[in-house]
């Protein structure tokens, strides 16, 4: 059976993991936002249909990545009392 110290240690390790995931999500979102924003700007400025399709794929996939990162961060916040950061 686990003693109180073992349980406390596991809880601390879980919180460290959650914090690491939240930090990683934040770090991944920064360059992802730049890629997505620049791709959206390129999409508005291209007349080449093939290029437009490639850019649209970049936008779609970066949006998908952003959703995955948001889900990871939400899972890491579960049980901590934290809420999602404000999204404009």
Short mmCIF file of C-alpha atoms in Angstrom, two decimals:
data_model
loop_
_atom_site.label_atom_id
_atom_site.label_comp_id
_atom_site.label_asym_id
_atom_site.label_seq_id
_atom_site.Cartn_x
_atom_site.Cartn_y
_atom_site.Cartn_z
CA UNK A 1 0.00 0.00 0.00
CA UNK A 2 1.16 3.52 -0.75
CA UNK A 3 1.98 5.73 2.18
CA UNK A 4 1.19 9.43 2.38
CA UNK A 5 4.70 10.36 1.19
CA UNK A 6 4.36 8.20 -1.92
CA UNK A 7 0.98 9.72 -2.74
CA UNK A 8 2.34 13.22 -2.17
CA UNK A 9 5.27 12.44 -4.45
CA UNK A 10 2.96 11.19 -7.20
CA UNK A 11 0.75 14.26 -6.92
CA UNK A 12 3.81 16.52 -7.17
CA UNK A 13 5.08 14.61 -10.21
CA UNK A 14 1.67 14.88 -11.87
CA UNK A 15 1.58 18.64 -11.26
CA UNK A 16 5.09 18.99 -12.71
CA UNK A 17 3.98 17.09 -15.82
CA UNK A 18 0.89 19.27 -16.18
CA UNK A 19 2.97 22.42 -15.85
CA UNK A 20 5.45 21.15 -18.45
CA UNK A 21 2.60 20.43 -20.88
CA UNK A 22 1.11 23.89 -20.37
CA UNK A 23 4.50 25.51 -20.96
CA UNK A 24 5.08 23.40 -24.06
CA UNK A 25 1.65 24.29 -25.42
CA UNK A 26 2.43 27.97 -24.96
CA UNK A 27 5.83 27.63 -26.67
CA UNK A 28 4.33 25.70 -29.61
CA UNK A 29 1.54 28.23 -30.07
CA UNK A 30 3.90 31.15 -30.60
CA UNK A 31 5.56 29.99 -33.86
CA UNK A 32 2.37 28.25 -34.98
CA UNK A 33 0.49 31.53 -34.78
CA UNK A 34 3.17 33.20 -36.90
CA UNK A 35 3.00 30.45 -39.55
CA UNK A 36 -0.79 30.57 -39.62
CA UNK A 37 -0.94 34.36 -39.84
CA UNK A 38 1.62 34.56 -42.62
CA UNK A 39 -0.08 31.77 -44.57
CA UNK A 40 -3.39 33.61 -44.31
CA UNK A 41 -1.73 36.79 -45.61
CA UNK A 42 -0.19 34.86 -48.52
CA UNK A 43 -3.58 33.32 -49.33
CA UNK A 44 -5.07 36.80 -49.75
CA UNK A 45 -2.28 37.86 -52.10
CA UNK A 46 -1.91 34.96 -54.53
CA UNK A 47 -3.58 34.54 -57.90
CA UNK A 48 -1.99 31.16 -58.68
CA UNK A 49 -4.62 28.44 -58.00
CA UNK A 50 -1.99 25.78 -57.29
CA UNK A 51 -0.20 28.05 -54.85
CA UNK A 52 -3.52 29.02 -53.25
CA UNK A 53 -4.34 25.34 -52.70
CA UNK A 54 -0.96 24.73 -51.07
CA UNK A 55 -1.36 27.75 -48.82
CA UNK A 56 -4.88 26.68 -47.86
CA UNK A 57 -3.47 23.30 -46.84
CA UNK A 58 -0.93 25.08 -44.62
CA UNK A 59 -3.71 27.13 -43.01
CA UNK A 60 -5.91 24.07 -42.48
CA UNK A 61 -3.14 21.98 -40.96
CA UNK A 62 -1.90 24.76 -38.68
CA UNK A 63 -5.47 25.22 -37.44
CA UNK A 64 -5.61 21.49 -36.75
CA UNK A 65 -2.31 21.68 -34.86
CA UNK A 66 -3.64 24.60 -32.81
CA UNK A 67 -6.71 22.55 -31.85
CA UNK A 68 -4.52 19.63 -30.77
CA UNK A 69 -2.38 21.95 -28.66
CA UNK A 70 -5.51 23.47 -27.09
CA UNK A 71 -6.81 20.00 -26.17
CA UNK A 72 -3.46 19.06 -24.60
CA UNK A 73 -3.42 22.27 -22.57
CA UNK A 74 -7.04 21.71 -21.49
CA UNK A 75 -6.19 18.18 -20.31
CA UNK A 76 -3.23 19.55 -18.37
CA UNK A 77 -5.51 22.10 -16.66
CA UNK A 78 -8.06 19.49 -15.53
CA UNK A 79 -8.35 19.34 -11.79
CA UNK A 80 -6.13 22.38 -11.24
CA UNK A 81 -8.89 24.98 -11.03
CA UNK A 82 -7.28 26.90 -13.90
CA UNK A 83 -9.36 28.11 -16.79
CA UNK A 84 -8.38 28.51 -20.41
CA UNK A 85 -6.59 31.75 -21.24
CA UNK A 86 -8.67 34.42 -22.94
CA UNK A 87 -8.76 33.96 -26.70
CA UNK A 88 -9.61 36.97 -28.83
#
